[in-house]
Amino acid sequence: MKKRKGLSTVFIVIVLIWLLVPLLVSLIYSLFENWAGIVPKGFTLQAYASVLTDPQFGKALLDTVLICIVPILLTNVIVLLALFVVTAYFPRLEKYVQIICMVPYTVQGVILSVSILSLYVGGKGFFASRVVMLTGAYCIIILPYVYQGIRNSMRSVNMPMLLDAAQMLGCSRIEAFFKVVVPNIMSGIIVSSLLAVGIIFGDYVLIRNLAGSTVTNLQMYLYQVMKADSRKSSATFILIMLVMFLITTVVLVLKAKNDKGKKER
Amino acid sequence: MKKKRSIYLLALLPFLVLTVMYEIIPLIGVVISSFISDENGAVTAANYGTVFSKLLYQKAMQNSLKISTLSSLAGILIAFLGARSYYEKRGKLGQIFMTILNMVSNFAGIPLAFAYMILLGNAGVMVQLGRKMGIDALANFNLYSSNGMTFMYIYFQIPLATLLLIPAFDGIRKEWQEAALLLGAGKGTFWLKVGIPVLMPSILSTFSVLFANALAAYATAYALMMNMLPLLPIQIAGCFVGDVKMQRGLGGALSVVMMLMMVVMIFITNTISRRFQKGEAVK
Amino acid sequence: MAEYIRFEHICKNFGEKKVLKDIDLGIEKGELVTLLGPSGCGKSTLLRILSGLEDATSGKVYLDGKDITNVAPQNRDIGMVFQHYSLFPNMNVRQNVAFGLKKKGIAKDEIREAVDRMIDIVGLSENADQYPSQLSGGQQQRAALARALVTKPKVLLLDEPLSAIDALLRHSLQVEIRRIQKELNITAVFVTHDQEEAMVMSDRINLMHDGKIEQSARPIDLYTNPQSKFAATFIGHYNVLATEKFVSIMTGQRPVGKDLSRSQTIAFRPEIIGISKSAPANVPADVYLLKGKVSMSLPHGNFLRYNISCGQTQIDVDTLFNRDKLYEDGAEVYLQIPAESCILF
């Protein structure tokens, strides 16, 4: 038994090293002028300064933030409405909603992006707009995560019971849903929304294929500087990873809080 | 009350509009266009003929299948051992492990390609280190090959697979292990006869997720290779985006082939998994 | 007294399954009435039809002289306590209790006053600012009760509110609910599968079985005079035997008074049986005498239950616990059963 535990420790440590080395190497690379030998030389923050003062970086960061707001809000509202109606009134339809929501999980980015592109690109007006296409595609690509997040939290609060109780206290069913159920699943909605933020932040294929050059996110920015300046791009890389880690940390903290609350109940 | 029910269907409308416009019609469109000639707009199966006869696309399919399968196999193996270690160990190290897994689960695409270029590219830190210290395996590592790609893909498969497998291990009751121990079975026998068969459905479904994930991965490969190594997703995107005229038919056929690969993989894993669930394969 | 609630020809089908079969039932004002029965008998469905949360397939429901069959639940003026976890988890006790009053648009001070009073009645004054997750199961149900009562509904419905609460606390809550119901003089319908709970709490018990009302009676009448084999098995702990079998294990003379040949089943409670080691000298003419062997004795605290085997038949006998009068396993005993306490179906 003891020996096994030791083996487990060794294995976990090896996997951790595997996962962390690329990050550490990039971090060191971004902080030193010269890393030709074994020991890096010439500590400097020059690379970070040049990224943070680059107006292109600012624009990319802003675009990245802006482009994820609408799809996330839209998808959450749409899925909330759909799941409310389906669970409260038409339980037989739940299966179909689930299938539709899980399809993007298997289709994934490349095919989704080219199929939307080929459908709308020739046309004119609102739906042919690159930003609209991209927004629609983002809604679909985050759909599985939003759907699962909302459905799981609806189950964990025992939604039918809460609806019944609120209705007996004078609410109509839809009122009961927004007044009682939604506030109670808010933390679940926030967690799945943050996961969605992570997905959109990490997207390259949809934005490249659909938006072309109209919208540039951080990934595209990294791709551009990568071809020109490897130190500057390693600093960009570290900044992107920092943002990602921040999002994941918030998700983990919120999740832990949720789970704790459930156990107490 | 009863009559008003259908009014609530209206609340389902936004969902239907969104998914019909951006999921269902586009996907059906791609399938239809795969049967339409890019030259004259006639209904044809020629696009599929091109896909299977042209060397470039044959190579793309081969490479994609090879990289996806190998990286998924390696990923699932490491993830199984990792999840089992977590299951045995837990504690402080386990917590750190979980946190890091979650942290790097979004680490893919362009940033991953970049990090690996720094690490193992032609002038990469590790490669130089290998040269200095005379480690040939590092010095001669070629990231820009299908083996190099597979190695890089394994990186993003590990956190995904481990996070998917860890909950499955919760289904292995400590009591089973104790019961097996009392019946005289060692730990190895327990895992061989009970643990792995019970976990098999989860392992298989995780495998099909990994396969789909690797098959559709675009950014990682694109950033590293551009078009040097033919891969399905890159060829598909190339048919629609780029300097040349949009080739809906050919791109559609390639998309359908890629979707079929995923469907076939899901079908295979489901079939095997069903046998395990019935217990037929456990004997 | 006039009927306050009336169910008229209520039927309910879930797909092919008939859950309620033509229920007719009246409930009087100020009563606490129980719907008692095993799971799947339709008791909860009947309650939910009264609440409006479920629609009847056919039939009508009247409350206070008005037809409420098609009135939405939120407009019926009915309060309800559910099995468990029905408190809104994001609100504390005070906010939960105030929810219904706020919905009615009542002035703030008035709400505060009513809420505090009701929280006091259910004995939660010290927990008023706590959230559901911080309360015990019993406290949660007290809060749910306060929330249902504070709007002064016409009827209070209780859907197995104590089923998730452990035995000791359950008894005190039963008494408490009964006290509050009497204090506020509110009409209440209580659903339970626990016959003891129904006995303790109700003015009247409606025993349900397979979508029908099997018997409607005061608790004591239901206990002493069940009118069907099902009622006899479900209420109390009746020994229910085929008459033929009962006759075959009888010893001694056949008592006068009851004609066993015309009925199929005989039922008698375990506590009316006399038990003795030796054959009684002179058996009264209206007592059945059986001979058997003790196969097991089960102490139940204040009484002791013997399983007696008479040939192939098992009979349960309850005796008050008496240290000097214990029968060992395997001992031969004589049982005396007064004919007038036997019920024939």
PDB file of C-alpha atoms in Angstrom, chain A residues 157-158 161-173 175-176 179-180 183-184 261 264-265, chain C residues 48 51 53 73-74 78-80 82-91 99-100 103 133 147-148:
ATOM      1  CA  VAL A 157     -32.236  23.376  -6.603  1.00  0.00           C
ATOM      2  CA  ASN A 158     -35.180  21.062  -7.271  1.00  0.00           C
ATOM      3  CA  MET A 161     -40.674  22.059  -6.002  1.00  0.00           C
ATOM      4  CA  LEU A 162     -39.663  25.735  -5.912  1.00  0.00           C
ATOM      5  CA  LEU A 163     -42.085  26.561  -8.724  1.00  0.00           C
ATOM      6  CA  ASP A 164     -44.932  24.805  -6.899  1.00  0.00           C
ATOM      7  CA  ALA A 165     -44.129  26.551  -3.638  1.00  0.00           C
ATOM      8  CA  ALA A 166     -43.948  29.997  -5.234  1.00  0.00           C
ATOM      9  CA  GLN A 167     -47.166  29.385  -7.100  1.00  0.00           C
ATOM     10  CA  MET A 168     -48.983  28.485  -3.894  1.00  0.00           C
ATOM     11  CA  LEU A 169     -47.796  31.826  -2.528  1.00  0.00           C
ATOM     12  CA  GLY A 170     -49.441  33.793  -5.306  1.00  0.00           C
ATOM     13  CA  CYS A 171     -46.960  33.852  -8.197  1.00  0.00           C
ATOM     14  CA  SER A 172     -47.748  32.872 -11.741  1.00  0.00           C
ATOM     15  CA  ARG A 173     -45.447  30.190 -13.066  1.00  0.00           C
ATOM     16  CA  GLU A 175     -43.060  34.978 -12.365  1.00  0.00           C
ATOM     17  CA  ALA A 176     -42.082  32.178 -10.011  1.00  0.00           C
ATOM     18  CA  LYS A 179     -38.355  35.612  -8.983  1.00  0.00           C
ATOM     19  CA  VAL A 180     -37.415  32.377  -7.267  1.00  0.00           C
ATOM     20  CA  PRO A 183     -31.849  33.996  -8.271  1.00  0.00           C
ATOM     21  CA  ASN A 184     -31.165  30.555  -6.867  1.00  0.00           C
ATOM     22  CA  GLY A 261     -23.416  25.399   0.112  1.00  0.00           C
ATOM     23  CA  GLU A 264     -24.748  22.202   4.144  1.00  0.00           C
ATOM     24  CA  ARG A 265     -28.246  21.984   2.837  1.00  0.00           C
TER      25      ARG A 265
ATOM     26  CA  ARG C  48     -52.444  18.563  -5.691  1.00  0.00           C
ATOM     27  CA  SER C  51     -54.108  23.003  -4.719  1.00  0.00           C
ATOM     28  CA  LEU C  53     -50.944  22.316  -9.189  1.00  0.00           C
ATOM     29  CA  PRO C  73     -53.303  27.799  -8.043  1.00  0.00           C
ATOM     30  CA  GLN C  74     -51.985  31.268  -7.256  1.00  0.00           C
ATOM     31  CA  ILE C  78     -54.654  27.998  -0.379  1.00  0.00           C
ATOM     32  CA  GLY C  79     -51.472  27.507   1.625  1.00  0.00           C
ATOM     33  CA  MET C  80     -49.291  24.477   1.201  1.00  0.00           C
ATOM     34  CA  PHE C  82     -44.381  20.361   0.920  1.00  0.00           C
ATOM     35  CA  GLN C  83     -42.309  17.297   1.764  1.00  0.00           C
ATOM     36  CA  HIS C  84     -39.014  19.081   2.156  1.00  0.00           C
ATOM     37  CA  TYR C  85     -36.583  21.590   0.662  1.00  0.00           C
ATOM     38  CA  SER C  86     -39.363  23.852  -0.515  1.00  0.00           C
ATOM     39  CA  LEU C  87     -37.983  26.929   1.242  1.00  0.00           C
ATOM     40  CA  PHE C  88     -36.335  29.387  -1.125  1.00  0.00           C
ATOM     41  CA  PRO C  89     -32.637  28.786  -0.438  1.00  0.00           C
ATOM     42  CA  ASN C  90     -31.569  32.348  -1.243  1.00  0.00           C
ATOM     43  CA  MET C  91     -33.892  33.898   1.337  1.00  0.00           C
ATOM     44  CA  PHE C  99     -42.848  36.290   0.300  1.00  0.00           C
ATOM     45  CA  GLY C 100     -46.578  35.642  -0.029  1.00  0.00           C
ATOM     46  CA  LYS C 103     -46.914  39.382  -3.434  1.00  0.00           C
ATOM     47  CA  SER C 133     -29.224  25.648   4.799  1.00  0.00           C
ATOM     48  CA  ARG C 147     -44.870  30.757   5.202  1.00  0.00           C
ATOM     49  CA  ALA C 148     -48.030  28.874   4.261  1.00  0.00           C
TER      50      ALA C 148
END
